[in-house]
mmCIF file of C-alpha atoms in Angstrom:
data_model
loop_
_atom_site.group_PDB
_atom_site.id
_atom_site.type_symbol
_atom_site.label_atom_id
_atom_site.label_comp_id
_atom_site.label_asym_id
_atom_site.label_seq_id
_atom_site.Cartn_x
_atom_site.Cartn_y
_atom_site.Cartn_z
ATOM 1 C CA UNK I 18 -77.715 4.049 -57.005
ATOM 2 C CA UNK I 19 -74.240 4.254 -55.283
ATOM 3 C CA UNK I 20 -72.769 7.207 -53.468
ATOM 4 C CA UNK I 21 -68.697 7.244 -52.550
ATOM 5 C CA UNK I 22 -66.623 9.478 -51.422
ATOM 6 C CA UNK I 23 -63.694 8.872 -53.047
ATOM 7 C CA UNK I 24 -59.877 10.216 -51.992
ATOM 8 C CA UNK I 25 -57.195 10.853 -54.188
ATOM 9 C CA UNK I 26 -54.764 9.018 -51.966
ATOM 10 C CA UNK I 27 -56.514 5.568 -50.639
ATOM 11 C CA UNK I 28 -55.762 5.050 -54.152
ATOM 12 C CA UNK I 29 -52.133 6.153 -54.296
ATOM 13 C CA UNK I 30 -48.848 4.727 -52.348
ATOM 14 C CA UNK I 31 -47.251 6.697 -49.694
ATOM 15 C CA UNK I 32 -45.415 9.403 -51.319
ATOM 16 C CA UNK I 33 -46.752 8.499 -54.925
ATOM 17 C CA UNK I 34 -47.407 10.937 -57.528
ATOM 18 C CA UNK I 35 -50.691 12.653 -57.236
ATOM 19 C CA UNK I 36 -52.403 11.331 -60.160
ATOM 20 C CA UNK I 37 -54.295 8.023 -60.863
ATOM 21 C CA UNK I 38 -56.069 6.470 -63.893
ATOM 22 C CA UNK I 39 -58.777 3.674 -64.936
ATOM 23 C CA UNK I 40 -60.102 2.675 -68.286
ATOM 24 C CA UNK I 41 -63.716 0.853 -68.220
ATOM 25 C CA UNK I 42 -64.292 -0.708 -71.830
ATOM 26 C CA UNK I 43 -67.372 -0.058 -73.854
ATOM 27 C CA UNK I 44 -70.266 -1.384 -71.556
ATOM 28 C CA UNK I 45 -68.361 -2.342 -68.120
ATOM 29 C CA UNK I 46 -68.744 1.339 -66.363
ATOM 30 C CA UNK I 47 -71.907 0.813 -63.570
ATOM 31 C CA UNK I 48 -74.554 3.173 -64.398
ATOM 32 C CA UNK I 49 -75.894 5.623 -61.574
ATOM 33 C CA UNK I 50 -72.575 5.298 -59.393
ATOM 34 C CA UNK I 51 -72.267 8.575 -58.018
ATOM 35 C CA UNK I 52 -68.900 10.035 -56.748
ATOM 36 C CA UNK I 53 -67.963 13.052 -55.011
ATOM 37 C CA UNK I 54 -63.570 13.633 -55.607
ATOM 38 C CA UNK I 55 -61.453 15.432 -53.492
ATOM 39 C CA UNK I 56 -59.451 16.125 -56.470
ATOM 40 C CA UNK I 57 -59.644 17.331 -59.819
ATOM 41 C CA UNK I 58 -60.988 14.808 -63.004
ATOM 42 C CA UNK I 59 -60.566 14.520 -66.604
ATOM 43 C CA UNK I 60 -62.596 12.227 -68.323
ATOM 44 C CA UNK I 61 -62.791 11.056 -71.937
ATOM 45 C CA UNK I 62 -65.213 9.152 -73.768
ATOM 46 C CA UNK I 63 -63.461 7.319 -76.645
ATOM 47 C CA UNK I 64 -66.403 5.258 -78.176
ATOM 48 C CA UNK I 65 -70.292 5.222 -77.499
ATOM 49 C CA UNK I 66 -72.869 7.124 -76.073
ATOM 50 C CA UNK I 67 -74.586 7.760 -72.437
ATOM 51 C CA UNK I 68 -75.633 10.725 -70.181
ATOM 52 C CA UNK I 69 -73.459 12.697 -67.916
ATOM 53 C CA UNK I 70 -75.685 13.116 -63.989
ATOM 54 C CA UNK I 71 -74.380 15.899 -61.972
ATOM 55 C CA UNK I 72 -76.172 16.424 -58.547
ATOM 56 C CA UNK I 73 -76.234 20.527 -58.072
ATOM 57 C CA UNK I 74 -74.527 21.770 -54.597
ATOM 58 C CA UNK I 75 -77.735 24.414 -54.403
ATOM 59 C CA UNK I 76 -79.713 22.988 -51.974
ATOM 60 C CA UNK I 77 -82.681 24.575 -54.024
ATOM 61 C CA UNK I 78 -82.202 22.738 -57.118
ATOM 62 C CA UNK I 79 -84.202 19.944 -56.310
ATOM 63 C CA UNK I 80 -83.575 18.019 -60.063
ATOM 64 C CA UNK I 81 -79.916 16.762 -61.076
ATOM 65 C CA UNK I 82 -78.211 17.780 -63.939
ATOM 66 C CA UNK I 83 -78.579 15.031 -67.175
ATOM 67 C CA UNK I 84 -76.284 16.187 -70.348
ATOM 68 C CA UNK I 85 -75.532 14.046 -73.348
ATOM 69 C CA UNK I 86 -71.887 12.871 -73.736
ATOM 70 C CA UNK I 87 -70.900 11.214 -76.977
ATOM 71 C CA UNK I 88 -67.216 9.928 -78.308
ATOM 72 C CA UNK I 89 -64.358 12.835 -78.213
ATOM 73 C CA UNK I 90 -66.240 14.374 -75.551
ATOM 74 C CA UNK I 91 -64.221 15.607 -72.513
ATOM 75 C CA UNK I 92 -65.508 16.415 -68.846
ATOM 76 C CA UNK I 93 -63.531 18.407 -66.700
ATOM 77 C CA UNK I 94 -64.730 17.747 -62.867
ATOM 78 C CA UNK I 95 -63.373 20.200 -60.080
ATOM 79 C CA UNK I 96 -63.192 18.577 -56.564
ATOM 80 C CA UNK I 97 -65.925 18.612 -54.447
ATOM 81 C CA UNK I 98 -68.610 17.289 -57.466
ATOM 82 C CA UNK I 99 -70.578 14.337 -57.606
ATOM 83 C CA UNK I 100 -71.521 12.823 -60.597
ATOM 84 C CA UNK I 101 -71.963 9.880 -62.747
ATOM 85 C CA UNK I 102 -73.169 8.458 -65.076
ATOM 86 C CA UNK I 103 -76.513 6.930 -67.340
ATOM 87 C CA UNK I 104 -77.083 4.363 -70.096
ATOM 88 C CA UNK I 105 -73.723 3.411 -69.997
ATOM 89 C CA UNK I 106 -74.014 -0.077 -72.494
ATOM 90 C CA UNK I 107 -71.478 1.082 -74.890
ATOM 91 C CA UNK I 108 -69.561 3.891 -72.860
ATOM 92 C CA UNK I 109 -66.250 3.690 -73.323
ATOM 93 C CA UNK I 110 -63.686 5.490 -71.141
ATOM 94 C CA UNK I 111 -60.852 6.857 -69.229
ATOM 95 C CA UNK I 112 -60.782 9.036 -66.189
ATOM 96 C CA UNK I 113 -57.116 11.019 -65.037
ATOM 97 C CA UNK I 114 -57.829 12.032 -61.697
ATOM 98 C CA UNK I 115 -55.038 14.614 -60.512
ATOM 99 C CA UNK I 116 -54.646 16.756 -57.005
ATOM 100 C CA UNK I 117 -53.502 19.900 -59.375
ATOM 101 C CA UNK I 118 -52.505 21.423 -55.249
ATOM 102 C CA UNK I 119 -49.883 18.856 -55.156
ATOM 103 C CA UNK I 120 -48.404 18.175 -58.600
ATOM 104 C CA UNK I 121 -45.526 20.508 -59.167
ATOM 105 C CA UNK I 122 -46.364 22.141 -62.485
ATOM 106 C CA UNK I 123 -44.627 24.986 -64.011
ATOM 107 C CA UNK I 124 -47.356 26.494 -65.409
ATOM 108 C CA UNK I 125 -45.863 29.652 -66.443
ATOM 109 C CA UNK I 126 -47.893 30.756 -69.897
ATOM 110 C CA UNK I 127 -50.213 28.063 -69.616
ATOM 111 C CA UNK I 128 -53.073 29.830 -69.196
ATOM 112 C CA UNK I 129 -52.500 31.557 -72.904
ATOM 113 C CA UNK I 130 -54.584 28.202 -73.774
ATOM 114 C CA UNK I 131 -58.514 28.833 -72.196
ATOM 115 C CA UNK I 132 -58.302 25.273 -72.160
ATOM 116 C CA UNK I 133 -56.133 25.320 -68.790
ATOM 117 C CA UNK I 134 -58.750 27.262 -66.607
ATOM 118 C CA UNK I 135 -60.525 24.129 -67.104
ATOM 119 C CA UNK I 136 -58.127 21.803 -65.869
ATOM 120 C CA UNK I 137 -56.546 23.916 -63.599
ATOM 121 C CA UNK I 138 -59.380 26.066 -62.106
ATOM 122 C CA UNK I 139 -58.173 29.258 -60.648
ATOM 123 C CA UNK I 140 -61.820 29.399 -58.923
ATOM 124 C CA UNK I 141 -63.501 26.882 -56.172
ATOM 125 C CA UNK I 142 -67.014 27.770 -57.087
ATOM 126 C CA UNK I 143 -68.595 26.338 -60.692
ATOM 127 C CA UNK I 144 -72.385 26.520 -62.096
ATOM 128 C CA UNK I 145 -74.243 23.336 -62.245
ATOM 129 C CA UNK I 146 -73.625 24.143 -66.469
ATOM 130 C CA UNK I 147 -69.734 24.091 -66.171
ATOM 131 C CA UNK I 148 -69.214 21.165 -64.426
ATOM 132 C CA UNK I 149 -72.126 18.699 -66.330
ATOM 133 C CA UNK I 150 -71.097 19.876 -69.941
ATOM 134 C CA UNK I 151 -68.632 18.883 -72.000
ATOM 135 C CA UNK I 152 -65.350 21.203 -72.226
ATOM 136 C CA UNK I 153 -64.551 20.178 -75.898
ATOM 137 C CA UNK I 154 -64.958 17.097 -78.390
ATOM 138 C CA UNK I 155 -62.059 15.828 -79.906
ATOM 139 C CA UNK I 156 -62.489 14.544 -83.555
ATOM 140 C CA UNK I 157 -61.379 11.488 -84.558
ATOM 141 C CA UNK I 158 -58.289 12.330 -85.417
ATOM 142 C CA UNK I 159 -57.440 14.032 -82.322
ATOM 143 C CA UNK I 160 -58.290 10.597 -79.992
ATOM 144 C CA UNK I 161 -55.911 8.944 -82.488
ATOM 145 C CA UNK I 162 -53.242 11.806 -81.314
ATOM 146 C CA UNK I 163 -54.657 11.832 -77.939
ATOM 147 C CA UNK I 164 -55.502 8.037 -76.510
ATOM 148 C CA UNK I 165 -51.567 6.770 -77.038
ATOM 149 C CA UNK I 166 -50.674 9.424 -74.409
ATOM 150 C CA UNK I 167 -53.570 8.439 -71.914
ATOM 151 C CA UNK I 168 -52.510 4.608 -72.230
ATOM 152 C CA UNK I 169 -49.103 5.153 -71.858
ATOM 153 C CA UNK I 170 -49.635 7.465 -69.026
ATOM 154 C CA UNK I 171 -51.802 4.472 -67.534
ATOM 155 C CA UNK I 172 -49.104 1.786 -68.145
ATOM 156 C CA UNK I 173 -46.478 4.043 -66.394
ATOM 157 C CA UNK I 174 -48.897 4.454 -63.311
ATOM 158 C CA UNK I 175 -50.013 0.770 -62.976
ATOM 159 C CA UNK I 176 -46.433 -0.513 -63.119
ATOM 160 C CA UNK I 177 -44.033 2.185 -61.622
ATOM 161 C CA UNK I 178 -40.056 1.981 -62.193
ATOM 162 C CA UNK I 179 -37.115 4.279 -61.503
ATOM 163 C CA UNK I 180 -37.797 7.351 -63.263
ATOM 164 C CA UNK I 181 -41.492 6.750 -64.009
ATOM 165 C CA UNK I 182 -42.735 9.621 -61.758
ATOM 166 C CA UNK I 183 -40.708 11.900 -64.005
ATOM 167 C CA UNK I 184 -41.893 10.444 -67.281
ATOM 168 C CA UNK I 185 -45.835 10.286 -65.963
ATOM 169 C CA UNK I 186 -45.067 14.191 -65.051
ATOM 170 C CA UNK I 187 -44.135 14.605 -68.496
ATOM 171 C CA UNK I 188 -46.858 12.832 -70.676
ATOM 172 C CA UNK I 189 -49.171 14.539 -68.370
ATOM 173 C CA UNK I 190 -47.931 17.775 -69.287
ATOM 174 C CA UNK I 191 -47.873 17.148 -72.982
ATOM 175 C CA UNK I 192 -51.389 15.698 -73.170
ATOM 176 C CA UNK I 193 -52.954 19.048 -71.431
ATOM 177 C CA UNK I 194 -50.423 21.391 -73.577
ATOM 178 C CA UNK I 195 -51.679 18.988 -76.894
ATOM 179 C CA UNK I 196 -55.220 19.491 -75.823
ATOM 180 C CA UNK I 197 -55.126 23.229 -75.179
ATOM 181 C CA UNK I 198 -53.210 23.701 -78.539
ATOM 182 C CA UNK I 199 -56.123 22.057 -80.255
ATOM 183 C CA UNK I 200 -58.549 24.605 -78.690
ATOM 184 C CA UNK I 201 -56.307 27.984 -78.798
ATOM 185 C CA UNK I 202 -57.704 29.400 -81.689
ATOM 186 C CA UNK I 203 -57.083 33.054 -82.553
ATOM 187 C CA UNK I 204 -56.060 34.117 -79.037
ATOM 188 C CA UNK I 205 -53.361 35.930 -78.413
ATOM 189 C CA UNK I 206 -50.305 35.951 -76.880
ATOM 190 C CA UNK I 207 -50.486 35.707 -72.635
ATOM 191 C CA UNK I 208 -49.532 38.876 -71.288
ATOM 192 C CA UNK I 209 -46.771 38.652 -68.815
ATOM 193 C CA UNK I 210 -48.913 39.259 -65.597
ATOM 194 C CA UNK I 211 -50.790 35.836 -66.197
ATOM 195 C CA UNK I 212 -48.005 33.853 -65.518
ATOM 196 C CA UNK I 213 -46.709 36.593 -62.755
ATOM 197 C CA UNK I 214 -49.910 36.140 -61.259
ATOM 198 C CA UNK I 215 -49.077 32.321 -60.906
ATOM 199 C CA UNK I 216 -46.409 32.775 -58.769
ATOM 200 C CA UNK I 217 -48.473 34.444 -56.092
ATOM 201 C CA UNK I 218 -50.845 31.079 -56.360
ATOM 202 C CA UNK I 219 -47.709 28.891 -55.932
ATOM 203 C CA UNK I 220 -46.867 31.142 -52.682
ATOM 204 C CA UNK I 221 -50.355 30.517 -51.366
ATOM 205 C CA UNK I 222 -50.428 26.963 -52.645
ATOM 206 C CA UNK I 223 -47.250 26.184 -50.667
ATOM 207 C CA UNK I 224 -47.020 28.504 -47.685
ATOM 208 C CA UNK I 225 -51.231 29.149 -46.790
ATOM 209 C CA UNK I 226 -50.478 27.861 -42.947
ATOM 210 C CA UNK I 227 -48.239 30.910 -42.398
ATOM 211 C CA UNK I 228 -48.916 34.458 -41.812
ATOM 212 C CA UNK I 229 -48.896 35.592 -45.393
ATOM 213 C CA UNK I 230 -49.513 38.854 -45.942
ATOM 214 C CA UNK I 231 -51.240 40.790 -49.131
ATOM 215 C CA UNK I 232 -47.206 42.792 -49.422
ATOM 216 C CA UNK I 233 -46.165 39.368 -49.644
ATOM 217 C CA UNK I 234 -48.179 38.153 -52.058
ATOM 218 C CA UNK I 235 -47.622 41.545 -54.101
ATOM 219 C CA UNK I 236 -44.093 40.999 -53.970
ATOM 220 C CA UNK I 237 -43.654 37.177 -55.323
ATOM 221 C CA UNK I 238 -45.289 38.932 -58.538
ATOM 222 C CA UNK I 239 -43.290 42.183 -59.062
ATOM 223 C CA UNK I 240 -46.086 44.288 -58.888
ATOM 224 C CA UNK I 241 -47.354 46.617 -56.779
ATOM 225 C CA UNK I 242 -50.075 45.916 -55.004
ATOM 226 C CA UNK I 243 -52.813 47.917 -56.908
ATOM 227 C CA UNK I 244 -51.659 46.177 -60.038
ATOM 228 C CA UNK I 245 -51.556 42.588 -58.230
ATOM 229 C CA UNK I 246 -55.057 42.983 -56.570
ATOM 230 C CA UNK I 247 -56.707 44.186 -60.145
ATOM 231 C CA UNK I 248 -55.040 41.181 -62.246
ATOM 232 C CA UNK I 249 -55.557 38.549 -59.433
ATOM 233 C CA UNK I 250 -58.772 39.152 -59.462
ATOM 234 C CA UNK I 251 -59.374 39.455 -63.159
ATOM 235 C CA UNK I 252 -57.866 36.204 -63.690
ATOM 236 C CA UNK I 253 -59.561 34.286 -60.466
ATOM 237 C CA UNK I 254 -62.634 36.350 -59.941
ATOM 238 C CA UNK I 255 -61.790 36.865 -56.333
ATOM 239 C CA UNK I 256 -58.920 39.053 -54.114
ATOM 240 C CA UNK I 257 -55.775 37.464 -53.233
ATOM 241 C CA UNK I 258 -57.221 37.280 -49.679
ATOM 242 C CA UNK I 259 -60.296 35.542 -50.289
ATOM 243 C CA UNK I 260 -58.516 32.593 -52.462
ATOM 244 C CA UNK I 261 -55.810 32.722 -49.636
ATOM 245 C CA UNK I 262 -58.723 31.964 -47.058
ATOM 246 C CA UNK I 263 -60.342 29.594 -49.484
ATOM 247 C CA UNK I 264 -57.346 27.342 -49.528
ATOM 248 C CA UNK I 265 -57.053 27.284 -45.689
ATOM 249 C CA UNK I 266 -60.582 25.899 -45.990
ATOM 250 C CA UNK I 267 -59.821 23.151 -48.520
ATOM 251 C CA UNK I 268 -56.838 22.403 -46.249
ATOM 252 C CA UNK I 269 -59.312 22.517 -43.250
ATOM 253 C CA UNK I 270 -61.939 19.922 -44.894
ATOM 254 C CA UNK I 271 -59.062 17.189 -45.579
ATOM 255 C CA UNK I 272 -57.895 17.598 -41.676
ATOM 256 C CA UNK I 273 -61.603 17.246 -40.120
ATOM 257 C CA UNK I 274 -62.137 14.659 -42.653
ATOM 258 C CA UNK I 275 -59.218 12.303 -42.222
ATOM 259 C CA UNK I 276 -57.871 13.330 -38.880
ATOM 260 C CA UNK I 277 -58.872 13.243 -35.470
ATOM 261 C CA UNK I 278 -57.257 16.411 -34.427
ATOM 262 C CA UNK I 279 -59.474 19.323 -32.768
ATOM 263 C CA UNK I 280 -60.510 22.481 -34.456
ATOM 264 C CA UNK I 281 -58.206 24.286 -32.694
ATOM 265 C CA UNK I 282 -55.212 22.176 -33.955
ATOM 266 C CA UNK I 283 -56.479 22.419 -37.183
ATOM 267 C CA UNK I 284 -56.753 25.913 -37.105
ATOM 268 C CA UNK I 285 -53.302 26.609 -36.204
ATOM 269 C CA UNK I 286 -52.161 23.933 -38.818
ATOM 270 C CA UNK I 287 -53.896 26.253 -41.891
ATOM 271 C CA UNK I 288 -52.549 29.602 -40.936
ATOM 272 C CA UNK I 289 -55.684 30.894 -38.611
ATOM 273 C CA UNK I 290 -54.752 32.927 -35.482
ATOM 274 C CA UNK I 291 -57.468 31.061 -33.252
ATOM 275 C CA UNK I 292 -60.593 28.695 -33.271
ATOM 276 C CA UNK I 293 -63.189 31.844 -32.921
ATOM 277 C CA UNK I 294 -61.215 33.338 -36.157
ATOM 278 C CA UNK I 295 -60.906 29.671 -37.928
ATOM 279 C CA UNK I 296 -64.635 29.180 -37.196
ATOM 280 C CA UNK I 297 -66.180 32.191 -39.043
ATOM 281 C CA UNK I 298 -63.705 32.585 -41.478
ATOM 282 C CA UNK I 299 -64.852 28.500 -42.557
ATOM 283 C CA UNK I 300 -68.810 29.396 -42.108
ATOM 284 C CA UNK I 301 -68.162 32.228 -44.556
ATOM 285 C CA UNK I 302 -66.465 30.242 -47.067
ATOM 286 C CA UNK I 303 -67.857 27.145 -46.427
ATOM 287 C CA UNK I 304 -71.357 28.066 -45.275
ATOM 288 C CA UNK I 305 -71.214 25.396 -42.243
ATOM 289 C CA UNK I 306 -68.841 25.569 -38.984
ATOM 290 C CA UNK I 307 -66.239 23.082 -38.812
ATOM 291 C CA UNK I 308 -68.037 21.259 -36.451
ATOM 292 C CA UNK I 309 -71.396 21.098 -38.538
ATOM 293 C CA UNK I 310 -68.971 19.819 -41.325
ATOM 294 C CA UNK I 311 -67.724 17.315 -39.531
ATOM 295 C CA UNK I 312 -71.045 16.074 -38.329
ATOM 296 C CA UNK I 313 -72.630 16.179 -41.563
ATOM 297 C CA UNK I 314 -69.547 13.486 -42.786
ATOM 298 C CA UNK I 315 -70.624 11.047 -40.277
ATOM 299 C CA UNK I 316 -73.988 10.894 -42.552
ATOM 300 C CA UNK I 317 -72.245 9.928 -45.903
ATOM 301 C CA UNK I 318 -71.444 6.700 -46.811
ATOM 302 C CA UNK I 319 -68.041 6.511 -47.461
ATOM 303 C CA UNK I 320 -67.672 9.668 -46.046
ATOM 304 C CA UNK I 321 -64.985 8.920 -43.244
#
């Protein structure tokens, strides 16, 4: 077995866009090579047949995860999940690994398709059952629609040229709005506070190291701020505050993972007031202190 870390942007050139692809033929993926992202990954099997491993973060699940994956299925991994994969002789696939905290999507009504809390989790905490299974299985026709759009999207990221950024943007977009269409169903039209709701996301996405405030938040969405806390939650399954302070964390793992820089620095640099604040505030979402965290990374291979 092999265990990696693996980062989004060792991957990427300075100032790239945040996505990156592979394709393994049928047969050439290793089997049992475990990987824990730091962003989010799509994965599709095209041909054969093997076994999706996910090891669970619950420390008392001793036993990983084993689910069968066939052709047309497709994974959707949030960050911080290691998996891999078994009996891989005739696997055929590709995996679009994305950093959906850095791409600049208008979302808007995109989460009228339930495909899109999938790919773009509102949430940072999954079962062991959401992230091993499958989140649909295209037919045959639909890889036929499907695959031209993954290998042009790979062609335009292996070999970039002036205005490929913009095109890779926009076959990204289409191949999660063609997959989500394929999967709406009967549901109905988004009401407007889903994509209202967004906005107050994009405001924590962008501006978590400053003093935002829950008026603030309130007010990027046009409601008031009984309306905002009952829909944010309803869509995310926590309050505005405790995403907000989720975020800081996220932002707080990449800095003690690839920087040098002190808690306190780090602290200051995602919005906390001080180190004590920073340091309980991280335990609680986090369940370690930064400095346990930090430790810990010295004991994975790979892991700095």
């Amino acid at each position: 077995m092999y265990y990696h870390y693996w980062q989004l942007n060792e991957f990427l050139p300075e100032d790239n866009l945040p996505i990156y692809m592979n394709y393994f033929e049928p047969g050439t993926h290793p089997a049992m090579w475990f990987f824990t992202l730091d962003s989010s990954k799509l994965v599709f099997i095209i041909s054969g047949e093997g076994e999706h491993v996910v090891i669970p973060e619950d420390k008392n699940v001793k036993e990983n995860k084993y689910v069968k994956i066939k052709a047309g299925d497709v994974l959707a991994i949030p960050p911080g999940c290691t998996h891999a994969y078994y009996k891989t002789e005739n696997l055929e696939l590709y995996n679009l690994v994305y950093d959906r905290r850095k791409l600049a999507i208008p979302l808007l009504d995109g989460y009228a398709f339930p495909l899109f809390y999938k790919f773009f989790p509102l949430k940072s905490k999954f079962t062991l059952d959401e992230v091993s299974h499958p989140v649909m299985n295209l037919t045959p026709d639909e890889i036929a629609e499907i695959r031209p759009m993954l290998d042009k999207l790979l062609a335009n990221i292996s070999d970039y040229r002036p205005g490929g950024f913009y095109e890779s943007m926009s076959i990204f977009m289409r191949l999660t709005h063609s997959m989500g269409k394929m999967r709406m169903g009967d549901e109905k039209k988004a009401p407007t506070h889903q994509y209202r709701i967004g906005n107050a996301l994009f405001l924590i996405e962008r501006d978590y190291f400053k003093p935002l405030t829950l008026d603030d938040m309130a007010q990027s969405t046009n409601m008031s701020r009984r309306n905002f806390c009952r829909h944010f939650r309803r869509m995310t399954g926590t309050s505005p505050l405790q995403y907000l302070f989720q975020v800081r964390c996220t932002r707080a793992e990449e800095l003690l993972r690839n920087t040098e820089l002190s808690t306190g620095e780090i602290a200051i640099k995602c919005g906390f007031c001080d180190e004590n604040y920073f340091r309980k505030i991280f335990k609680k979402v986090k369940h370690k202190t930064p400095g346990t965290f930090r430790k810990e990374l010295q004991n994975i291979p790979g892991g700095n």
